[in-house]
mmCIF file of C-alpha atoms in Angstrom:
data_model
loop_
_atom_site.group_PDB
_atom_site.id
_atom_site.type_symbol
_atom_site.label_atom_id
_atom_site.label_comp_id
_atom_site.label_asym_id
_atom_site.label_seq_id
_atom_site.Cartn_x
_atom_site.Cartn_y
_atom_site.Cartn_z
ATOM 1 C CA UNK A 1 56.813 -31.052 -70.444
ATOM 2 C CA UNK A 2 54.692 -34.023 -72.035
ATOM 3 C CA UNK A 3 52.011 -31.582 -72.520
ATOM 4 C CA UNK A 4 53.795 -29.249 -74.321
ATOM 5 C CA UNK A 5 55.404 -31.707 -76.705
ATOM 6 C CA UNK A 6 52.103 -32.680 -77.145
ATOM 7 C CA UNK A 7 50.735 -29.562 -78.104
ATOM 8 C CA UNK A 8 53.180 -29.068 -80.544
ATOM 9 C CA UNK A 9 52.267 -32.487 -82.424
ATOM 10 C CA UNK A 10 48.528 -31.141 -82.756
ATOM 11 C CA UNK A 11 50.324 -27.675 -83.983
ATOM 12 C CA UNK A 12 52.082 -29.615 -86.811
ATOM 13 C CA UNK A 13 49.070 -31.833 -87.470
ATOM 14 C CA UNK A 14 47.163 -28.291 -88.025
ATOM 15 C CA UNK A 15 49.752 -26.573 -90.320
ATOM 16 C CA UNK A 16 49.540 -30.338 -92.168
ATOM 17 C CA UNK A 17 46.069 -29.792 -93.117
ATOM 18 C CA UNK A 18 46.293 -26.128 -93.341
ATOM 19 C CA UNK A 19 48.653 -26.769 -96.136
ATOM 20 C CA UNK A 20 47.385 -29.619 -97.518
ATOM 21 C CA UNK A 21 44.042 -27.653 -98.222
ATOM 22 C CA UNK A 22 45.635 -25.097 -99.749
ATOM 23 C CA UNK A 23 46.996 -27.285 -101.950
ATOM 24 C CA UNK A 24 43.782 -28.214 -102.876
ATOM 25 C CA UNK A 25 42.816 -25.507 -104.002
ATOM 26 C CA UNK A 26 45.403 -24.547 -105.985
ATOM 27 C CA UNK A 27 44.631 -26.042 -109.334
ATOM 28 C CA UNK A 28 41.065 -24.293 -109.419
ATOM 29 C CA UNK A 29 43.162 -21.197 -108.701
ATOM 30 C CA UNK A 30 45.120 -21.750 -111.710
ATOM 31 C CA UNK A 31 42.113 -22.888 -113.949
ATOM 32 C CA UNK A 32 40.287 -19.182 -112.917
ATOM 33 C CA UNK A 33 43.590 -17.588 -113.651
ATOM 34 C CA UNK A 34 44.080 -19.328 -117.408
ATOM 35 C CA UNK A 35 39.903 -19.186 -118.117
ATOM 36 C CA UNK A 36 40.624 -15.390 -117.539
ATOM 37 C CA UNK A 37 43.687 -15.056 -119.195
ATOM 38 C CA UNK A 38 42.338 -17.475 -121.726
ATOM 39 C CA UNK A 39 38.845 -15.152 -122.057
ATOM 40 C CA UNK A 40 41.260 -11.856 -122.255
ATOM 41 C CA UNK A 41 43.007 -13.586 -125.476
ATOM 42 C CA UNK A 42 40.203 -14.315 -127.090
ATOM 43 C CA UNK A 43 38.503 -10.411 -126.768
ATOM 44 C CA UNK A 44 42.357 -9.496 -128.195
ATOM 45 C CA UNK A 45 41.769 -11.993 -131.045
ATOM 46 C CA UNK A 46 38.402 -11.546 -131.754
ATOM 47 C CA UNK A 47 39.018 -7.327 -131.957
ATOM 48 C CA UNK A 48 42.493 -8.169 -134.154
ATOM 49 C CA UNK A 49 40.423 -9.709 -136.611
ATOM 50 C CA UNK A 50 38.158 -6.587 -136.937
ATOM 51 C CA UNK A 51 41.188 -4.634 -137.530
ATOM 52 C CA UNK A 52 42.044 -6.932 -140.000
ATOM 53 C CA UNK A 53 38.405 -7.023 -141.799
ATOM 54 C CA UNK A 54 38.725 -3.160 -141.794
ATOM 55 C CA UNK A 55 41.683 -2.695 -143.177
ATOM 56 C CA UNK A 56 40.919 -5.362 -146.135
ATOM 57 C CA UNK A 57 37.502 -3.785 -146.291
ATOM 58 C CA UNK A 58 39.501 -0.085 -146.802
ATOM 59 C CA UNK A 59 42.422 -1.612 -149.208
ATOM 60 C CA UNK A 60 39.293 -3.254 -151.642
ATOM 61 C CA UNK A 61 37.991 -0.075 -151.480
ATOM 62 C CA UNK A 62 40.990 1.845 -152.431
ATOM 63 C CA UNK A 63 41.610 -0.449 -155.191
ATOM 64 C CA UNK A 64 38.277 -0.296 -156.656
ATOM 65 C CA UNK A 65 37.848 3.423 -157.022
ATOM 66 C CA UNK A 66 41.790 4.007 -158.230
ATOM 67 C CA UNK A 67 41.036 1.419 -161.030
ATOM 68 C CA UNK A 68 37.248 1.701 -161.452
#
């Protein structure tokens, strides 16, 4: 009976450090999730402000031949 309340104590000691490891790496799981969500927003930003160039770029355009 010892032995087997034993072997449960090791058992929780394991699952301890299991966990606790995990833990660990948790925050550079987080930090590779926001550098790629952080990377995606910046390809979204970057290609927004070509839409936005273009469209000026087509409006200046517009304007110059209508009153040129």
């Amino acid at each position: 009976m010892v032995r087997a309340h034993e072997q449960i104590k090791i058992n929780k000691i394991k699952k301890t450090e299991m966990l606790q490891k995990a833990r660990a790496a948790l925050p550079l799981t987080k930090l590779r999730e926001r550098a790629f969500e952080g990377a995606f927003f910046s390809v979204a930003l970057i290609a927004m402000a070509g839409w936005v160039y273009f469209i000026t770029l087509l409006l200046v355009r517009l304007f110059l031949w209508f009153f040129g």
